[in-house]
Amino acid sequence: MDGQPSHIDQIKQNNIGTVYRLIDQYGPISRIELSKKAQLAPASITKIVRELVDAHLVMETEFLDLGFRGRPATGLRLASESWHFLCVSISLGNLMLGLRDLSGKLIVEDVLPLPANNDKSFLDRIVDEIDSFFSRYQSCLERLTAISITINAIVDPTKGLIYSSPYYQVQELPISEYLHRRTGLPVFLQHEITAWTIAESLYGAAKNCQNIIQIVIDENIGAGVIIAGQTLHSDNRSVMEIGHIQAEPNGELCQCGNLGCLETFANISHILSRTKQLLTTAPDSLLNYESLTIESLCQAANKSDILAMDIIRDIGVKIGRIIAIMVNLFNPEKILIGSPLNACQQILYPIINECIKQQSLPVYSKQVTLVATEFNNSGTLSAVASVKKALYDGSLLINLMKG
């Protein structure tokens, strides 16, 4: 097919991406050490490094090599500071715009209102806010390389389409194509949970892990799965909708039309609503003496408040059952929990671990580790993942090197 790289070009792209990734992860690093880690011949390393240096993507620097005496060694590190990209995070009612350099370092970030109802179209509002952002921070802009978008909606990352977002009444929106035509930049689109999972695997709590499950317990319940280093459903409109697995057969009616979905029981709004109802029968609870928030619920549980502990334990059992099934399906090394409930993880995690131990295959359950995510997904950091991934596979690097 026209436009597809040849086999030789693909190998070159992969090798450039590998070298760049290793410099990012281990720099400053010598060419000799780089050759060993990349498993490429020294001559190949020399050629690739020269191309990256000439493109001002990598630079030489002196560093102390503890293995050798004498003057400092010459190593390689990224030259990220003058290369920028725009991160766009779209959530319910808010738009976050962040300018970052290729290392992921945040230059500036704005949080803007994005109400559901407005006279302008959804796309026009996004474009207007991006234009205003660039105008406000023109003095900060260096070479702009890409735009990365995350959204909690049904998306097709390969086609750059937002298929469905009920909150914003969006259907079949080719947002990546539109922004690419307008800016000339490559545009990446990803579901926010998938992007968050990739971010944790690249530079977070699951760095260097090949098999992970991430469970998100927030206003939405969802999961991201990486198996053998590959993200499940990263390139199509499917996501791990664990929030719509039935947790209570006779439970509440969910917005999806089913009864007793996990999301009707374990999302933050429902947790607080249920706690408020139960407080009428628990006059001695600490929660009667302060504003009810997810933070105060976790604090009360940590102080051994009986009602708060019971609620957290109940959530742990229901989440734990789902995770145990996923452990049997995917055999992960790590399970990450991304949630405000991490504030009482000393109560929540043992319950989940017990479910995994009792309901998963012993050969799988004994090797898995349950940990909190490193990030809370409150800013634009997850949007960095798509750009990092494109740098590490070489596809974005090739574009940048062509100028």
PDB file of C-alpha atoms in Angstrom, residues 131-383:
ATOM      1  CA  ASP A 131      -5.879  28.917  19.460  1.00  0.00           C
ATOM      2  CA  SER A 132      -6.281  31.103  22.564  1.00  0.00           C
ATOM      3  CA  PHE A 133      -3.813  28.917  24.486  1.00  0.00           C
ATOM      4  CA  PHE A 134      -1.171  29.318  21.776  1.00  0.00           C
ATOM      5  CA  SER A 135      -1.768  33.084  21.722  1.00  0.00           C
ATOM      6  CA  ARG A 136      -1.404  33.363  25.499  1.00  0.00           C
ATOM      7  CA  TYR A 137       1.825  31.401  25.621  1.00  0.00           C
ATOM      8  CA  GLN A 138       3.432  32.284  22.309  1.00  0.00           C
ATOM      9  CA  SER A 139       6.598  33.367  24.098  1.00  0.00           C
ATOM     10  CA  CYS A 140       6.979  29.836  25.544  1.00  0.00           C
ATOM     11  CA  LEU A 141       6.594  27.979  22.257  1.00  0.00           C
ATOM     12  CA  GLU A 142       9.568  26.347  20.611  1.00  0.00           C
ATOM     13  CA  ARG A 143       9.309  23.733  17.855  1.00  0.00           C
ATOM     14  CA  LEU A 144       5.819  22.241  18.113  1.00  0.00           C
ATOM     15  CA  THR A 145       5.884  18.560  17.216  1.00  0.00           C
ATOM     16  CA  ALA A 146       2.478  16.985  17.909  1.00  0.00           C
ATOM     17  CA  ILE A 147      -0.909  17.169  19.606  1.00  0.00           C
ATOM     18  CA  SER A 148      -2.023  14.423  22.004  1.00  0.00           C
ATOM     19  CA  ILE A 149      -5.680  14.157  23.078  1.00  0.00           C
ATOM     20  CA  THR A 150      -7.230  12.013  25.814  1.00  0.00           C
ATOM     21  CA  ILE A 151     -10.958  11.752  26.481  1.00  0.00           C
ATOM     22  CA  ASN A 152     -13.326   9.496  28.394  1.00  0.00           C
ATOM     23  CA  ALA A 153     -15.378   8.472  25.345  1.00  0.00           C
ATOM     24  CA  ILE A 154     -15.611   5.715  22.776  1.00  0.00           C
ATOM     25  CA  VAL A 155     -12.720   6.442  20.412  1.00  0.00           C
ATOM     26  CA  ASP A 156     -10.858   4.879  17.511  1.00  0.00           C
ATOM     27  CA  PRO A 157      -7.212   5.942  17.955  1.00  0.00           C
ATOM     28  CA  THR A 158      -6.147   4.576  14.555  1.00  0.00           C
ATOM     29  CA  LYS A 159      -8.701   6.689  12.680  1.00  0.00           C
ATOM     30  CA  GLY A 160      -8.588   9.575  15.144  1.00  0.00           C
ATOM     31  CA  LEU A 161     -12.350   9.430  15.651  1.00  0.00           C
ATOM     32  CA  ILE A 162     -14.460  10.188  18.692  1.00  0.00           C
ATOM     33  CA  TYR A 163     -17.283   7.749  18.004  1.00  0.00           C
ATOM     34  CA  SER A 164     -19.485   8.637  20.903  1.00  0.00           C
ATOM     35  CA  SER A 165     -19.483  11.011  23.868  1.00  0.00           C
ATOM     36  CA  PRO A 166     -22.998  11.273  25.338  1.00  0.00           C
ATOM     37  CA  TYR A 167     -22.073  14.148  27.648  1.00  0.00           C
ATOM     38  CA  TYR A 168     -21.067  16.361  24.704  1.00  0.00           C
ATOM     39  CA  GLN A 169     -23.496  14.823  22.154  1.00  0.00           C
ATOM     40  CA  VAL A 170     -20.580  13.962  19.865  1.00  0.00           C
ATOM     41  CA  GLN A 171     -20.961  11.307  17.174  1.00  0.00           C
ATOM     42  CA  GLU A 172     -18.348  10.119  14.640  1.00  0.00           C
ATOM     43  CA  LEU A 173     -16.137  13.216  15.056  1.00  0.00           C
ATOM     44  CA  PRO A 174     -12.847  13.058  13.041  1.00  0.00           C
ATOM     45  CA  ILE A 175     -11.030  15.327  15.489  1.00  0.00           C
ATOM     46  CA  SER A 176      -7.502  14.145  14.626  1.00  0.00           C
ATOM     47  CA  GLU A 177      -7.948  14.723  10.901  1.00  0.00           C
ATOM     48  CA  TYR A 178      -9.416  18.174  11.470  1.00  0.00           C
ATOM     49  CA  LEU A 179      -6.650  19.326  13.808  1.00  0.00           C
ATOM     50  CA  HIS A 180      -3.982  17.836  11.516  1.00  0.00           C
ATOM     51  CA  ARG A 181      -5.340  19.788   8.546  1.00  0.00           C
ATOM     52  CA  ARG A 182      -5.453  22.938  10.624  1.00  0.00           C
ATOM     53  CA  THR A 183      -1.987  22.662  12.207  1.00  0.00           C
ATOM     54  CA  GLY A 184      -0.009  20.273   9.982  1.00  0.00           C
ATOM     55  CA  LEU A 185       0.972  18.341  13.130  1.00  0.00           C
ATOM     56  CA  PRO A 186       0.501  14.633  13.842  1.00  0.00           C
ATOM     57  CA  VAL A 187      -2.458  14.226  16.203  1.00  0.00           C
ATOM     58  CA  PHE A 188      -2.833  11.316  18.642  1.00  0.00           C
ATOM     59  CA  LEU A 189      -6.167  10.372  20.204  1.00  0.00           C
ATOM     60  CA  GLN A 190      -6.632   7.890  23.032  1.00  0.00           C
ATOM     61  CA  HIS A 191      -9.165   6.881  25.674  1.00  0.00           C
ATOM     62  CA  GLU A 192      -8.030   8.446  28.955  1.00  0.00           C
ATOM     63  CA  ILE A 193      -7.853   5.143  30.879  1.00  0.00           C
ATOM     64  CA  THR A 194      -5.822   3.456  28.131  1.00  0.00           C
ATOM     65  CA  ALA A 195      -3.492   6.461  27.972  1.00  0.00           C
ATOM     66  CA  TRP A 196      -3.108   6.427  31.767  1.00  0.00           C
ATOM     67  CA  THR A 197      -2.232   2.727  31.705  1.00  0.00           C
ATOM     68  CA  ILE A 198       0.376   3.268  28.976  1.00  0.00           C
ATOM     69  CA  ALA A 199       1.819   6.186  30.968  1.00  0.00           C
ATOM     70  CA  GLU A 200       2.184   4.020  34.082  1.00  0.00           C
ATOM     71  CA  SER A 201       3.944   1.335  32.012  1.00  0.00           C
ATOM     72  CA  LEU A 202       6.350   3.782  30.367  1.00  0.00           C
ATOM     73  CA  TYR A 203       7.317   6.058  33.262  1.00  0.00           C
ATOM     74  CA  GLY A 204       5.150   5.230  36.272  1.00  0.00           C
ATOM     75  CA  ALA A 205       4.413   2.479  38.788  1.00  0.00           C
ATOM     76  CA  ALA A 206       4.643  -0.308  36.175  1.00  0.00           C
ATOM     77  CA  LYS A 207       7.791   0.821  34.410  1.00  0.00           C
ATOM     78  CA  ASN A 208       9.591  -2.114  32.739  1.00  0.00           C
ATOM     79  CA  CYS A 209       6.633  -4.468  33.397  1.00  0.00           C
ATOM     80  CA  GLN A 210       5.356  -6.421  30.403  1.00  0.00           C
ATOM     81  CA  ASN A 211       2.048  -7.652  31.848  1.00  0.00           C
ATOM     82  CA  ILE A 212      -0.130  -5.296  33.889  1.00  0.00           C
ATOM     83  CA  ILE A 213      -3.749  -4.588  34.732  1.00  0.00           C
ATOM     84  CA  GLN A 214      -4.805  -1.120  35.829  1.00  0.00           C
ATOM     85  CA  ILE A 215      -8.145  -0.674  37.593  1.00  0.00           C
ATOM     86  CA  VAL A 216      -9.617   2.827  37.775  1.00  0.00           C
ATOM     87  CA  ILE A 217     -12.173   3.511  40.528  1.00  0.00           C
ATOM     88  CA  ASP A 218     -13.401   7.066  40.215  1.00  0.00           C
ATOM     89  CA  GLU A 219     -16.507   8.666  38.731  1.00  0.00           C
ATOM     90  CA  ASN A 220     -16.069   6.025  36.058  1.00  0.00           C
ATOM     91  CA  ILE A 221     -14.946   2.439  36.607  1.00  0.00           C
ATOM     92  CA  GLY A 222     -12.630   1.046  33.962  1.00  0.00           C
ATOM     93  CA  ALA A 223      -9.516  -0.965  33.248  1.00  0.00           C
ATOM     94  CA  GLY A 224      -6.449  -0.912  31.056  1.00  0.00           C
ATOM     95  CA  VAL A 225      -4.543  -4.085  30.212  1.00  0.00           C
ATOM     96  CA  ILE A 226      -1.039  -4.516  28.804  1.00  0.00           C
ATOM     97  CA  ILE A 227       0.005  -8.050  27.809  1.00  0.00           C
ATOM     98  CA  ALA A 228       3.514  -8.909  26.575  1.00  0.00           C
ATOM     99  CA  GLY A 229       4.179  -5.178  26.272  1.00  0.00           C
ATOM    100  CA  GLN A 230       1.166  -4.616  23.996  1.00  0.00           C
ATOM    101  CA  THR A 231      -1.847  -2.585  25.053  1.00  0.00           C
ATOM    102  CA  LEU A 232      -5.128  -4.427  24.727  1.00  0.00           C
ATOM    103  CA  HIS A 233      -7.598  -2.466  22.575  1.00  0.00           C
ATOM    104  CA  SER A 234      -5.163   0.425  22.103  1.00  0.00           C
ATOM    105  CA  ASP A 235      -5.927   0.694  18.389  1.00  0.00           C
ATOM    106  CA  ASN A 236      -9.692   0.313  18.207  1.00  0.00           C
ATOM    107  CA  ARG A 237     -12.857   1.602  19.804  1.00  0.00           C
ATOM    108  CA  SER A 238     -13.093  -1.186  22.410  1.00  0.00           C
ATOM    109  CA  VAL A 239     -12.244  -0.533  26.053  1.00  0.00           C
ATOM    110  CA  MET A 240     -12.345  -2.759  29.122  1.00  0.00           C
ATOM    111  CA  GLU A 241     -15.817  -1.837  30.380  1.00  0.00           C
ATOM    112  CA  ILE A 242     -15.556  -3.609  33.735  1.00  0.00           C
ATOM    113  CA  GLY A 243     -17.807  -0.926  35.202  1.00  0.00           C
ATOM    114  CA  HIS A 244     -20.717  -2.631  33.451  1.00  0.00           C
ATOM    115  CA  ILE A 245     -20.114  -6.114  34.823  1.00  0.00           C
ATOM    116  CA  GLN A 246     -22.989  -7.055  37.115  1.00  0.00           C
ATOM    117  CA  ALA A 247     -21.945  -6.820  40.774  1.00  0.00           C
ATOM    118  CA  GLU A 248     -25.426  -6.987  42.359  1.00  0.00           C
ATOM    119  CA  PRO A 249     -28.124  -8.980  40.487  1.00  0.00           C
ATOM    120  CA  ASN A 250     -30.940  -6.952  42.051  1.00  0.00           C
ATOM    121  CA  GLY A 251     -29.087  -3.665  42.199  1.00  0.00           C
ATOM    122  CA  GLU A 252     -29.755  -0.206  40.834  1.00  0.00           C
ATOM    123  CA  LEU A 253     -30.577   0.512  37.208  1.00  0.00           C
ATOM    124  CA  CYS A 254     -27.421   1.604  35.387  1.00  0.00           C
ATOM    125  CA  GLN A 255     -27.313   4.215  32.618  1.00  0.00           C
ATOM    126  CA  CYS A 256     -26.345   1.373  30.265  1.00  0.00           C
ATOM    127  CA  GLY A 257     -29.756  -0.237  30.892  1.00  0.00           C
ATOM    128  CA  ASN A 258     -28.632  -3.166  33.053  1.00  0.00           C
ATOM    129  CA  LEU A 259     -29.163  -3.769  36.756  1.00  0.00           C
ATOM    130  CA  GLY A 260     -26.496  -3.768  39.441  1.00  0.00           C
ATOM    131  CA  CYS A 261     -23.463  -2.825  37.334  1.00  0.00           C
ATOM    132  CA  LEU A 262     -20.239  -2.358  39.286  1.00  0.00           C
ATOM    133  CA  GLU A 263     -20.302   1.331  38.362  1.00  0.00           C
ATOM    134  CA  THR A 264     -23.657   1.800  40.137  1.00  0.00           C
ATOM    135  CA  PHE A 265     -22.042   0.558  43.319  1.00  0.00           C
ATOM    136  CA  ALA A 266     -18.380   1.543  43.300  1.00  0.00           C
ATOM    137  CA  ASN A 267     -18.053   4.878  41.524  1.00  0.00           C
ATOM    138  CA  ILE A 268     -17.304   7.839  43.780  1.00  0.00           C
ATOM    139  CA  SER A 269     -20.724   9.498  43.555  1.00  0.00           C
ATOM    140  CA  HIS A 270     -22.524   6.270  44.431  1.00  0.00           C
ATOM    141  CA  ILE A 271     -20.132   5.538  47.300  1.00  0.00           C
ATOM    142  CA  LEU A 272     -20.864   8.940  48.836  1.00  0.00           C
ATOM    143  CA  SER A 273     -24.612   8.640  48.231  1.00  0.00           C
ATOM    144  CA  ARG A 274     -24.715   5.225  49.897  1.00  0.00           C
ATOM    145  CA  THR A 275     -22.599   6.481  52.809  1.00  0.00           C
ATOM    146  CA  LYS A 276     -24.997   9.395  53.346  1.00  0.00           C
ATOM    147  CA  GLN A 277     -27.938   6.974  53.518  1.00  0.00           C
ATOM    148  CA  LEU A 278     -26.164   4.669  55.986  1.00  0.00           C
ATOM    149  CA  LEU A 279     -25.155   7.564  58.246  1.00  0.00           C
ATOM    150  CA  THR A 280     -28.766   7.820  59.452  1.00  0.00           C
ATOM    151  CA  THR A 281     -28.239   4.492  61.241  1.00  0.00           C
ATOM    152  CA  ALA A 282     -24.710   5.240  62.507  1.00  0.00           C
ATOM    153  CA  PRO A 283     -24.915   8.205  64.914  1.00  0.00           C
ATOM    154  CA  ASP A 284     -21.472   7.461  66.388  1.00  0.00           C
ATOM    155  CA  SER A 285     -19.644   7.599  63.056  1.00  0.00           C
ATOM    156  CA  LEU A 286     -16.907  10.215  62.675  1.00  0.00           C
ATOM    157  CA  LEU A 287     -18.488  11.113  59.344  1.00  0.00           C
ATOM    158  CA  ASN A 288     -21.361  12.854  61.141  1.00  0.00           C
ATOM    159  CA  TYR A 289     -19.024  15.608  62.303  1.00  0.00           C
ATOM    160  CA  GLU A 290     -17.549  16.826  58.999  1.00  0.00           C
ATOM    161  CA  SER A 291     -18.422  17.358  55.340  1.00  0.00           C
ATOM    162  CA  LEU A 292     -18.835  14.063  53.537  1.00  0.00           C
ATOM    163  CA  THR A 293     -16.206  13.664  50.804  1.00  0.00           C
ATOM    164  CA  ILE A 294     -14.253  10.706  49.522  1.00  0.00           C
ATOM    165  CA  GLU A 295     -11.251  12.104  51.406  1.00  0.00           C
ATOM    166  CA  SER A 296     -13.151  12.275  54.709  1.00  0.00           C
ATOM    167  CA  LEU A 297     -14.482   8.745  54.133  1.00  0.00           C
ATOM    168  CA  CYS A 298     -10.941   7.419  53.674  1.00  0.00           C
ATOM    169  CA  GLN A 299      -9.689   9.338  56.724  1.00  0.00           C
ATOM    170  CA  ALA A 300     -12.497   7.905  58.847  1.00  0.00           C
ATOM    171  CA  ALA A 301     -11.699   4.387  57.647  1.00  0.00           C
ATOM    172  CA  ASN A 302      -8.035   4.934  58.536  1.00  0.00           C
ATOM    173  CA  LYS A 303      -9.186   5.940  62.050  1.00  0.00           C
ATOM    174  CA  SER A 304     -11.099   2.630  62.371  1.00  0.00           C
ATOM    175  CA  ASP A 305     -14.541   4.155  61.957  1.00  0.00           C
ATOM    176  CA  ILE A 306     -16.808   1.087  61.695  1.00  0.00           C
ATOM    177  CA  LEU A 307     -19.172   2.455  59.031  1.00  0.00           C
ATOM    178  CA  ALA A 308     -16.352   3.784  56.850  1.00  0.00           C
ATOM    179  CA  MET A 309     -14.389   0.528  57.140  1.00  0.00           C
ATOM    180  CA  ASP A 310     -17.461  -1.540  56.252  1.00  0.00           C
ATOM    181  CA  ILE A 311     -18.080   0.545  53.141  1.00  0.00           C
ATOM    182  CA  ILE A 312     -14.455   0.294  51.980  1.00  0.00           C
ATOM    183  CA  ARG A 313     -14.378  -3.446  52.651  1.00  0.00           C
ATOM    184  CA  ASP A 314     -17.596  -3.982  50.696  1.00  0.00           C
ATOM    185  CA  ILE A 315     -16.141  -2.113  47.730  1.00  0.00           C
ATOM    186  CA  GLY A 316     -12.955  -4.175  48.040  1.00  0.00           C
ATOM    187  CA  VAL A 317     -14.891  -7.444  47.841  1.00  0.00           C
ATOM    188  CA  LYS A 318     -16.839  -6.420  44.742  1.00  0.00           C
ATOM    189  CA  ILE A 319     -13.786  -4.975  42.975  1.00  0.00           C
ATOM    190  CA  GLY A 320     -11.682  -7.930  44.136  1.00  0.00           C
ATOM    191  CA  ARG A 321     -14.015 -10.466  42.501  1.00  0.00           C
ATOM    192  CA  ILE A 322     -13.649  -8.732  39.140  1.00  0.00           C
ATOM    193  CA  ILE A 323      -9.881  -8.436  39.516  1.00  0.00           C
ATOM    194  CA  ALA A 324      -9.608 -12.134  40.424  1.00  0.00           C
ATOM    195  CA  ILE A 325     -11.321 -13.035  37.146  1.00  0.00           C
ATOM    196  CA  MET A 326      -8.942 -10.750  35.253  1.00  0.00           C
ATOM    197  CA  VAL A 327      -5.945 -12.351  36.959  1.00  0.00           C
ATOM    198  CA  ASN A 328      -7.103 -15.739  35.675  1.00  0.00           C
ATOM    199  CA  LEU A 329      -7.539 -14.291  32.182  1.00  0.00           C
ATOM    200  CA  PHE A 330      -4.321 -12.273  31.848  1.00  0.00           C
ATOM    201  CA  ASN A 331      -1.799 -13.541  34.447  1.00  0.00           C
ATOM    202  CA  PRO A 332      -0.328 -10.080  35.217  1.00  0.00           C
ATOM    203  CA  GLU A 333       2.859  -9.183  37.073  1.00  0.00           C
ATOM    204  CA  LYS A 334       1.277  -6.099  38.624  1.00  0.00           C
ATOM    205  CA  ILE A 335      -2.198  -4.793  39.317  1.00  0.00           C
ATOM    206  CA  LEU A 336      -2.393  -1.017  39.588  1.00  0.00           C
ATOM    207  CA  ILE A 337      -5.199   0.782  41.379  1.00  0.00           C
ATOM    208  CA  GLY A 338      -5.925   4.336  40.235  1.00  0.00           C
ATOM    209  CA  SER A 339      -8.423   5.853  42.640  1.00  0.00           C
ATOM    210  CA  PRO A 340      -9.001   8.413  45.392  1.00  0.00           C
ATOM    211  CA  LEU A 341      -9.592   5.303  47.537  1.00  0.00           C
ATOM    212  CA  ASN A 342      -5.825   4.764  47.517  1.00  0.00           C
ATOM    213  CA  ALA A 343      -5.887   7.119  50.520  1.00  0.00           C
ATOM    214  CA  CYS A 344      -7.097   4.115  52.570  1.00  0.00           C
ATOM    215  CA  GLN A 345      -5.219   1.403  50.702  1.00  0.00           C
ATOM    216  CA  GLN A 346      -4.119  -0.289  53.934  1.00  0.00           C
ATOM    217  CA  ILE A 347      -7.789  -1.288  54.345  1.00  0.00           C
ATOM    218  CA  LEU A 348      -8.810  -1.692  50.689  1.00  0.00           C
ATOM    219  CA  TYR A 349      -5.808  -3.625  49.346  1.00  0.00           C
ATOM    220  CA  PRO A 350      -5.824  -6.567  51.808  1.00  0.00           C
ATOM    221  CA  ILE A 351      -9.485  -7.220  50.912  1.00  0.00           C
ATOM    222  CA  ILE A 352      -8.696  -7.202  47.194  1.00  0.00           C
ATOM    223  CA  ASN A 353      -5.623  -9.381  47.743  1.00  0.00           C
ATOM    224  CA  GLU A 354      -7.679 -11.889  49.681  1.00  0.00           C
ATOM    225  CA  CYS A 355     -10.185 -12.125  46.811  1.00  0.00           C
ATOM    226  CA  ILE A 356      -7.342 -12.674  44.354  1.00  0.00           C
ATOM    227  CA  LYS A 357      -5.826 -15.353  46.579  1.00  0.00           C
ATOM    228  CA  GLN A 358      -9.122 -17.198  47.074  1.00  0.00           C
ATOM    229  CA  GLN A 359     -10.580 -16.866  43.574  1.00  0.00           C
ATOM    230  CA  SER A 360      -7.601 -16.969  41.190  1.00  0.00           C
ATOM    231  CA  LEU A 361      -5.307 -19.795  40.185  1.00  0.00           C
ATOM    232  CA  PRO A 362      -2.568 -20.123  42.837  1.00  0.00           C
ATOM    233  CA  VAL A 363       0.182 -20.174  40.208  1.00  0.00           C
ATOM    234  CA  TYR A 364      -1.071 -16.765  39.003  1.00  0.00           C
ATOM    235  CA  SER A 365      -2.131 -15.137  42.271  1.00  0.00           C
ATOM    236  CA  LYS A 366       1.112 -15.802  44.170  1.00  0.00           C
ATOM    237  CA  GLN A 367       3.223 -13.826  41.678  1.00  0.00           C
ATOM    238  CA  VAL A 368       1.027 -10.732  41.292  1.00  0.00           C
ATOM    239  CA  THR A 369       1.664  -7.455  43.145  1.00  0.00           C
ATOM    240  CA  LEU A 370      -1.020  -4.902  43.955  1.00  0.00           C
ATOM    241  CA  VAL A 371       0.203  -1.279  43.926  1.00  0.00           C
ATOM    242  CA  ALA A 372      -1.137   2.253  43.649  1.00  0.00           C
ATOM    243  CA  THR A 373      -0.671   4.152  40.420  1.00  0.00           C
ATOM    244  CA  GLU A 374       2.100   6.718  40.497  1.00  0.00           C
ATOM    245  CA  PHE A 375      -0.111   9.381  38.908  1.00  0.00           C
ATOM    246  CA  ASN A 376      -3.634  10.507  39.756  1.00  0.00           C
ATOM    247  CA  ASN A 377      -4.606  11.460  36.186  1.00  0.00           C
ATOM    248  CA  SER A 378      -5.660  14.933  37.293  1.00  0.00           C
ATOM    249  CA  GLY A 379      -3.585  16.813  34.707  1.00  0.00           C
ATOM    250  CA  THR A 380      -2.258  16.232  31.200  1.00  0.00           C
ATOM    251  CA  LEU A 381       0.474  13.725  32.085  1.00  0.00           C
ATOM    252  CA  SER A 382      -1.419  10.753  30.621  1.00  0.00           C
ATOM    253  CA  ALA A 383      -1.510  12.474  27.235  1.00  0.00           C
TER     254      ALA A 383
END
